[in-house]
Short mmCIF file of C-alpha atoms in Angstrom, two decimals:
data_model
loop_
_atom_site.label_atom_id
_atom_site.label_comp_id
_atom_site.label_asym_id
_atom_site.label_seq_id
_atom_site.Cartn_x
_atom_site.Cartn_y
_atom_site.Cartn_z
CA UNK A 26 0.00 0.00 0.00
CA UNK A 27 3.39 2.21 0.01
CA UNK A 28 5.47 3.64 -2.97
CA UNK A 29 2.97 2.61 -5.01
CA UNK A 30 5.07 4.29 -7.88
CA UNK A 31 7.32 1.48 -7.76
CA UNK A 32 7.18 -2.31 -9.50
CA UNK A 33 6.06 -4.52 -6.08
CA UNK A 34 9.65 -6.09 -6.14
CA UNK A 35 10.91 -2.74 -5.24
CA UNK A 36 8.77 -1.43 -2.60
CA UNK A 37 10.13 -4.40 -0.90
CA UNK A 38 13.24 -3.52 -1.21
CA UNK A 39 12.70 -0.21 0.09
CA UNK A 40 10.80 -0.79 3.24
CA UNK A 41 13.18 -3.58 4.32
CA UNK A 42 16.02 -0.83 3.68
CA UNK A 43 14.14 1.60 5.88
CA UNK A 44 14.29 -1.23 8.66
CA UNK A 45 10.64 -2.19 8.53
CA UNK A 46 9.38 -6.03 8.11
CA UNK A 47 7.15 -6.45 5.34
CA UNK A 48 3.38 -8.04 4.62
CA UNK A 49 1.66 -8.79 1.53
CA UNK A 50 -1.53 -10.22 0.55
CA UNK A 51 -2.72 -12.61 -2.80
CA UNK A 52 0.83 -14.59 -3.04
CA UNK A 53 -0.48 -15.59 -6.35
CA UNK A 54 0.26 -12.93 -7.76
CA UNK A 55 4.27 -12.21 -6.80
CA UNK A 56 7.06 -13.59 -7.53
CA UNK A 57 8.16 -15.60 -4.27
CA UNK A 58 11.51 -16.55 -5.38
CA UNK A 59 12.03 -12.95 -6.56
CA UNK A 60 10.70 -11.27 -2.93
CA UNK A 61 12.88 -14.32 -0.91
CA UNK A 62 16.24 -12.75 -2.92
CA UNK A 63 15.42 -9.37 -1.53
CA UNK A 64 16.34 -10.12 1.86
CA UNK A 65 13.60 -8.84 3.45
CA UNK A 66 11.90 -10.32 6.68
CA UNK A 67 8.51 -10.89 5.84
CA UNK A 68 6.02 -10.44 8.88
CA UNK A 69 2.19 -11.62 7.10
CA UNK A 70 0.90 -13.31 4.12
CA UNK A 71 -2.86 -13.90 2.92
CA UNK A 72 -3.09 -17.83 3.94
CA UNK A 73 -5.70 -18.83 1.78
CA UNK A 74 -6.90 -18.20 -1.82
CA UNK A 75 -10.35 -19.42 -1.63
CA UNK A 76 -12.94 -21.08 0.25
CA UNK A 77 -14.96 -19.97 3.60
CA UNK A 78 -15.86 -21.33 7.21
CA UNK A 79 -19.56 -22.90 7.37
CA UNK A 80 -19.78 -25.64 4.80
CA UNK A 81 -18.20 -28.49 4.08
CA UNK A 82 -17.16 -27.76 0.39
CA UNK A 83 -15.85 -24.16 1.62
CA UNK A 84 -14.25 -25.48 4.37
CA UNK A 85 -12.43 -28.30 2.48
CA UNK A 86 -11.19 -25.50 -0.19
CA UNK A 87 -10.15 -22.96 2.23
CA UNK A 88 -7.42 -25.90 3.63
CA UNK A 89 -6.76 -27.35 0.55
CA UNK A 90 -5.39 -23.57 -0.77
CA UNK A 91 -4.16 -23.15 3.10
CA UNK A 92 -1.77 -25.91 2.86
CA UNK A 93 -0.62 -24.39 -0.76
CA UNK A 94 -0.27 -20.87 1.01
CA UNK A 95 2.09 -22.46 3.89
CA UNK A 96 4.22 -23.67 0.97
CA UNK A 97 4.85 -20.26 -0.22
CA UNK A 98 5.26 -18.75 2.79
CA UNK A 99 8.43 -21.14 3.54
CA UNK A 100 9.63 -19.86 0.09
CA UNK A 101 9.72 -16.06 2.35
CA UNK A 102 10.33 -17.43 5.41
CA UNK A 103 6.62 -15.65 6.87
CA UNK A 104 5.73 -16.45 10.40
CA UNK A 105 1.97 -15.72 9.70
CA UNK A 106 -1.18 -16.20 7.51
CA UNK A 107 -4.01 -14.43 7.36
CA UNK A 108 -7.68 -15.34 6.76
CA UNK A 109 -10.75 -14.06 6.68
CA UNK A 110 -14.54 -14.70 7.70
CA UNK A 111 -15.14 -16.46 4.26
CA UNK A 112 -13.47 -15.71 0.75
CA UNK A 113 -13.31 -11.85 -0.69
CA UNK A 114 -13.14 -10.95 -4.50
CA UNK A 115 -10.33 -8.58 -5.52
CA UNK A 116 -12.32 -5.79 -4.41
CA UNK A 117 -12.50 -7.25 -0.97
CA UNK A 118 -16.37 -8.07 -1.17
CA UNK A 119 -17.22 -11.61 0.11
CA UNK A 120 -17.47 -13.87 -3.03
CA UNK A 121 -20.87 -15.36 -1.34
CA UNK A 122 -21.94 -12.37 0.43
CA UNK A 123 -23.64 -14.08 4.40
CA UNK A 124 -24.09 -11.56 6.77
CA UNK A 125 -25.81 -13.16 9.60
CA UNK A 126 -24.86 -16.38 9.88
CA UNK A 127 -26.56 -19.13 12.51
CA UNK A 128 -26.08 -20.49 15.28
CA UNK A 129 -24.76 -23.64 12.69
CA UNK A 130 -22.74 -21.88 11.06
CA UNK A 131 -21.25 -20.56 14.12
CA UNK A 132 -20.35 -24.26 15.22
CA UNK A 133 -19.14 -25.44 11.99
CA UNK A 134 -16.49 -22.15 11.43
CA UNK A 135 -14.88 -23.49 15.04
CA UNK A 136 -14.71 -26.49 13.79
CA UNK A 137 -13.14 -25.31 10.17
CA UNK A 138 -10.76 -23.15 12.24
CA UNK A 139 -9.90 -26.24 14.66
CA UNK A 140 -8.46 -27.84 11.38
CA UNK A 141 -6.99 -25.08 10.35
CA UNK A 142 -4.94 -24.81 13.59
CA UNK A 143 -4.21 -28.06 12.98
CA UNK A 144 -2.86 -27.97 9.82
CA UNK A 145 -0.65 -24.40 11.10
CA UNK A 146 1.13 -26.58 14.35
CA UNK A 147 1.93 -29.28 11.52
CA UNK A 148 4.02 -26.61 9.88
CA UNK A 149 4.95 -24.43 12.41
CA UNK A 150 3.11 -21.54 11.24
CA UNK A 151 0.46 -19.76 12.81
CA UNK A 152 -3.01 -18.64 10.99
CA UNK A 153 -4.76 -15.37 12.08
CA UNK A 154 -7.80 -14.23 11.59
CA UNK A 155 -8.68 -10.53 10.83
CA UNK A 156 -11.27 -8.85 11.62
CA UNK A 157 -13.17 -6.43 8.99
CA UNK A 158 -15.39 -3.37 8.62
CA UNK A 159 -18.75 -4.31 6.78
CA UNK A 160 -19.85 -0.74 6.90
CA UNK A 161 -17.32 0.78 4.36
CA UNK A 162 -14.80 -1.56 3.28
CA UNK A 163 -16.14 -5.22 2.95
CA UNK A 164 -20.03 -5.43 3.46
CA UNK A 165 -21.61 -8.70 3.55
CA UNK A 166 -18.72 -10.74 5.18
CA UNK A 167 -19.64 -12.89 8.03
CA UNK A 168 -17.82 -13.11 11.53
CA UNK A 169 -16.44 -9.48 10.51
CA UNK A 170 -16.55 -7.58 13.48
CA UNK A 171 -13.28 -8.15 16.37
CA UNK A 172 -15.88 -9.49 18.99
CA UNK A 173 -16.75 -12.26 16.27
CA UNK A 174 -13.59 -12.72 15.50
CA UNK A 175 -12.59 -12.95 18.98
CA UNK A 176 -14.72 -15.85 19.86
CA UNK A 177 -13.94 -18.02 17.05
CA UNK A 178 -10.32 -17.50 18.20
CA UNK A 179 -10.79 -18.27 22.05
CA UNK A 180 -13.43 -21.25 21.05
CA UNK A 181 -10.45 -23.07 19.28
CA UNK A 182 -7.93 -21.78 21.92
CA UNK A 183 -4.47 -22.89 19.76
CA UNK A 184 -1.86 -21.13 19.67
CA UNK A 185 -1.50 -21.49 15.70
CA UNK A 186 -4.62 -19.61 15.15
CA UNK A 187 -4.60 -16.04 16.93
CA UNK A 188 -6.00 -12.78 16.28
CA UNK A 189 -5.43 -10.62 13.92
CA UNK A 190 -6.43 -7.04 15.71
CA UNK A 191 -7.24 -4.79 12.68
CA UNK A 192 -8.00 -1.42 14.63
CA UNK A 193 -8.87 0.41 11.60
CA UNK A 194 -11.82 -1.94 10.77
CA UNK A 195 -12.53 -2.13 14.27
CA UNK A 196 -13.07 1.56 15.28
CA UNK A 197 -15.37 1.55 12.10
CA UNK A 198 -17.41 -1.56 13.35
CA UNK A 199 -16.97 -1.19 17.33
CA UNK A 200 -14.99 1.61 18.41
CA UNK A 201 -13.92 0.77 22.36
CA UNK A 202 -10.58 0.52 20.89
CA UNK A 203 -8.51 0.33 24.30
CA UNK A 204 -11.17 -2.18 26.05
CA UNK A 205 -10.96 -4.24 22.94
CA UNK A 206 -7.26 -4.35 22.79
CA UNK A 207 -7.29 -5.64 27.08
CA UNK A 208 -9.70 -8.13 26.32
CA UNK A 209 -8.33 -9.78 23.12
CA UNK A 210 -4.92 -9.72 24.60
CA UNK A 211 -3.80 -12.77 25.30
CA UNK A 212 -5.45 -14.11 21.82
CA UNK A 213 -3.62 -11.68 19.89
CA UNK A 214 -1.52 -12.76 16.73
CA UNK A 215 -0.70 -9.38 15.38
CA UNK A 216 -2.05 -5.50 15.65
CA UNK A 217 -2.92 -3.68 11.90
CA UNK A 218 -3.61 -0.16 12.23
CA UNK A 219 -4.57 2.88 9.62
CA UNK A 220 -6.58 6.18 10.41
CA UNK A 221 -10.39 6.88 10.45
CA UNK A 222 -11.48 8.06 7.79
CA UNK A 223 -9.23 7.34 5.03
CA UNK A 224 -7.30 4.38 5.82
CA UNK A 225 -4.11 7.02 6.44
CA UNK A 226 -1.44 6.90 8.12
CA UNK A 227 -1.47 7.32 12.60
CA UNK A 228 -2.61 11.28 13.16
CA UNK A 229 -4.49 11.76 10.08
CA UNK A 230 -8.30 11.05 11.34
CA UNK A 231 -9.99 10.34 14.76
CA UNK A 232 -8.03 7.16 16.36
CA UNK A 233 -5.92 8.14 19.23
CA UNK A 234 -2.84 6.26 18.60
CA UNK A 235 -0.48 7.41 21.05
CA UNK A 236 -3.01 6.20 24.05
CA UNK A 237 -3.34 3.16 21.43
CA UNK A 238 0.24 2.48 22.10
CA UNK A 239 0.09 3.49 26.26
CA UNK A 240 -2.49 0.03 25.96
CA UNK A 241 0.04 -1.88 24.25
CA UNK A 242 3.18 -1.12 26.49
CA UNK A 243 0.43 -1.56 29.41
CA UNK A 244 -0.20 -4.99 28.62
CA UNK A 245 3.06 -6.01 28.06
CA UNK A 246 2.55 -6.86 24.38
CA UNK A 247 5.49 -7.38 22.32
CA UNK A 248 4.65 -8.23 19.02
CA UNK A 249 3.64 -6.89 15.49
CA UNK A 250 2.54 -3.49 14.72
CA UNK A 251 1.39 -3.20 10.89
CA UNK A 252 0.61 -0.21 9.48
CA UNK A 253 -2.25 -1.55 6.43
CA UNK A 254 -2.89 1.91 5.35
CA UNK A 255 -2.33 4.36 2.29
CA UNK A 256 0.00 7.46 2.75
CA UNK A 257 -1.67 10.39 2.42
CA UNK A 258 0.73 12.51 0.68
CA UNK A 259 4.19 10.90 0.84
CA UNK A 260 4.98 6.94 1.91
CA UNK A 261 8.26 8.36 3.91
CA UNK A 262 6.22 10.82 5.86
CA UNK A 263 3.33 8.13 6.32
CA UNK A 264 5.77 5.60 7.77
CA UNK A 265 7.54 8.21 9.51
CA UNK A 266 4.11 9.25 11.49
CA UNK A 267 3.72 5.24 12.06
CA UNK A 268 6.93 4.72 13.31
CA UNK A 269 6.47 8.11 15.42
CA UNK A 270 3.11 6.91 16.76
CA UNK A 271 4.26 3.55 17.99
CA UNK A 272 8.00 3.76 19.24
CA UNK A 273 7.90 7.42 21.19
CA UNK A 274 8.10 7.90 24.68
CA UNK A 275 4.96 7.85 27.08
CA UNK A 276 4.29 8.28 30.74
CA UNK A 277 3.38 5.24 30.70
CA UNK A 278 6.76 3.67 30.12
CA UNK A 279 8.65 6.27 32.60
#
């Protein structure tokens, strides 16, 4: 979503030479061999190409492309994959749009998910799970909002399928950003973050990001910080706000 001016093989290059890890989504479409020679640490991946959580011919697609996507992330080397509620076209709408799903399909995503786990501790990789917005970005997508996302995630309880905290989507959907952020704690995989409105970079809309990061040193978290946003004007200046946002000094760490 940075130095968009630039063929995608560069704008690796360029973030891993301004000491940031990278993520990408569709894999299909890149060059893995290409990105691996960059020697870039890749952080996230999209872990699945098609299929959804609450039938059984969805469910058997979305591992059958899941095992394919944990071969190409050992091609980069990435930790994670993501997933979503069910399968999004290119425009991230839900291929089968299912808004409300039931009680059934509730039982049968845990389920999906419990294989999926499986299938991430029998690689050593770990699946997350992103929430979404459905009143902007991606409308019709089941199990979009963080608290549905949440509870899938605790109801499997494996450490190869965690959370991934999108707080852009979720101050769109739920707002409660810092109670969120306490609560899905210990289930969380990874933290995204952009600005409200217009998916910018930290200090460009309405999220509070510097008490967004007082939450994270509060609760001892130590892991990733994405930035899945545009830059507003330039990409240095957006990743400088982003790196600003998230590594400055607080009372809270005095």
């Amino acid at each position: 979503m940075l130095f968009l001016e630039l063929p995608f093989v560069e704008r690796v290059e360029r973030l891993d030479q301004l000491g940031f890890q990278v993520e990408i989504w569709d894999w299909t479409t890149r060059d893995l061999d290409a990105l691996a020679r960059t020697g870039a640490t890749f952080s996230s991946m999209t872990g699945y190409i098609r299929g959804s959580l609450t039938d059984e011919a969805g469910a058997d697609e979305l591992l059958a492309t899941a095992e394919r996507s944990l071969l190409a992330a050992d091609v980069i080397d990435s930790p994670r994959l993501n997933l979503h509620g069910t399968g999004l076209d290119p425009t991230g709408l839900p291929v089968i749009p299912h808004p409300h799903p039931s009680g059934a399909d509730w039982v049968f995503a845990v389920r999906t998910l419990e294989r999926l786990a499986m299938l991430g501790e029998r690689h050593g990789r770990v699946f997350t799970l992103e929430n979404l917005n459905t009143a902007v970005d991606h409308p019709g997508t089941p199990f979009a909002r963080a608290a549905d996302t949440l509870a899938l995630v605790q109801a499997v309880d494996s450490p190869y399928l965690r959370l991934n905290l999108d707080l852009y989507h979720a101050q769109i959907g739920e707002g409660n950003l810092i109670e969120l952020i306490t609560q899905a704690q210990p289930y969380i995989g990874e933290i995204q973050v952009a600005d409200v409105p217009g998916r910018f970079e930290p200090g460009t809309g309405e999220i509070n990001h510097p008490a967004i990061n007082r939450t994270l040193t509060d609760i001892d978290y130590t892991g990733i910080v994405g930035l899945e946003g545009w830059a507003r004007d330039s990409s240095i200046e957006a990743l400088d706000a982003f790196r600003t946002a998230f590594t400055s000094t607080s009372p809270a760490r005095s």
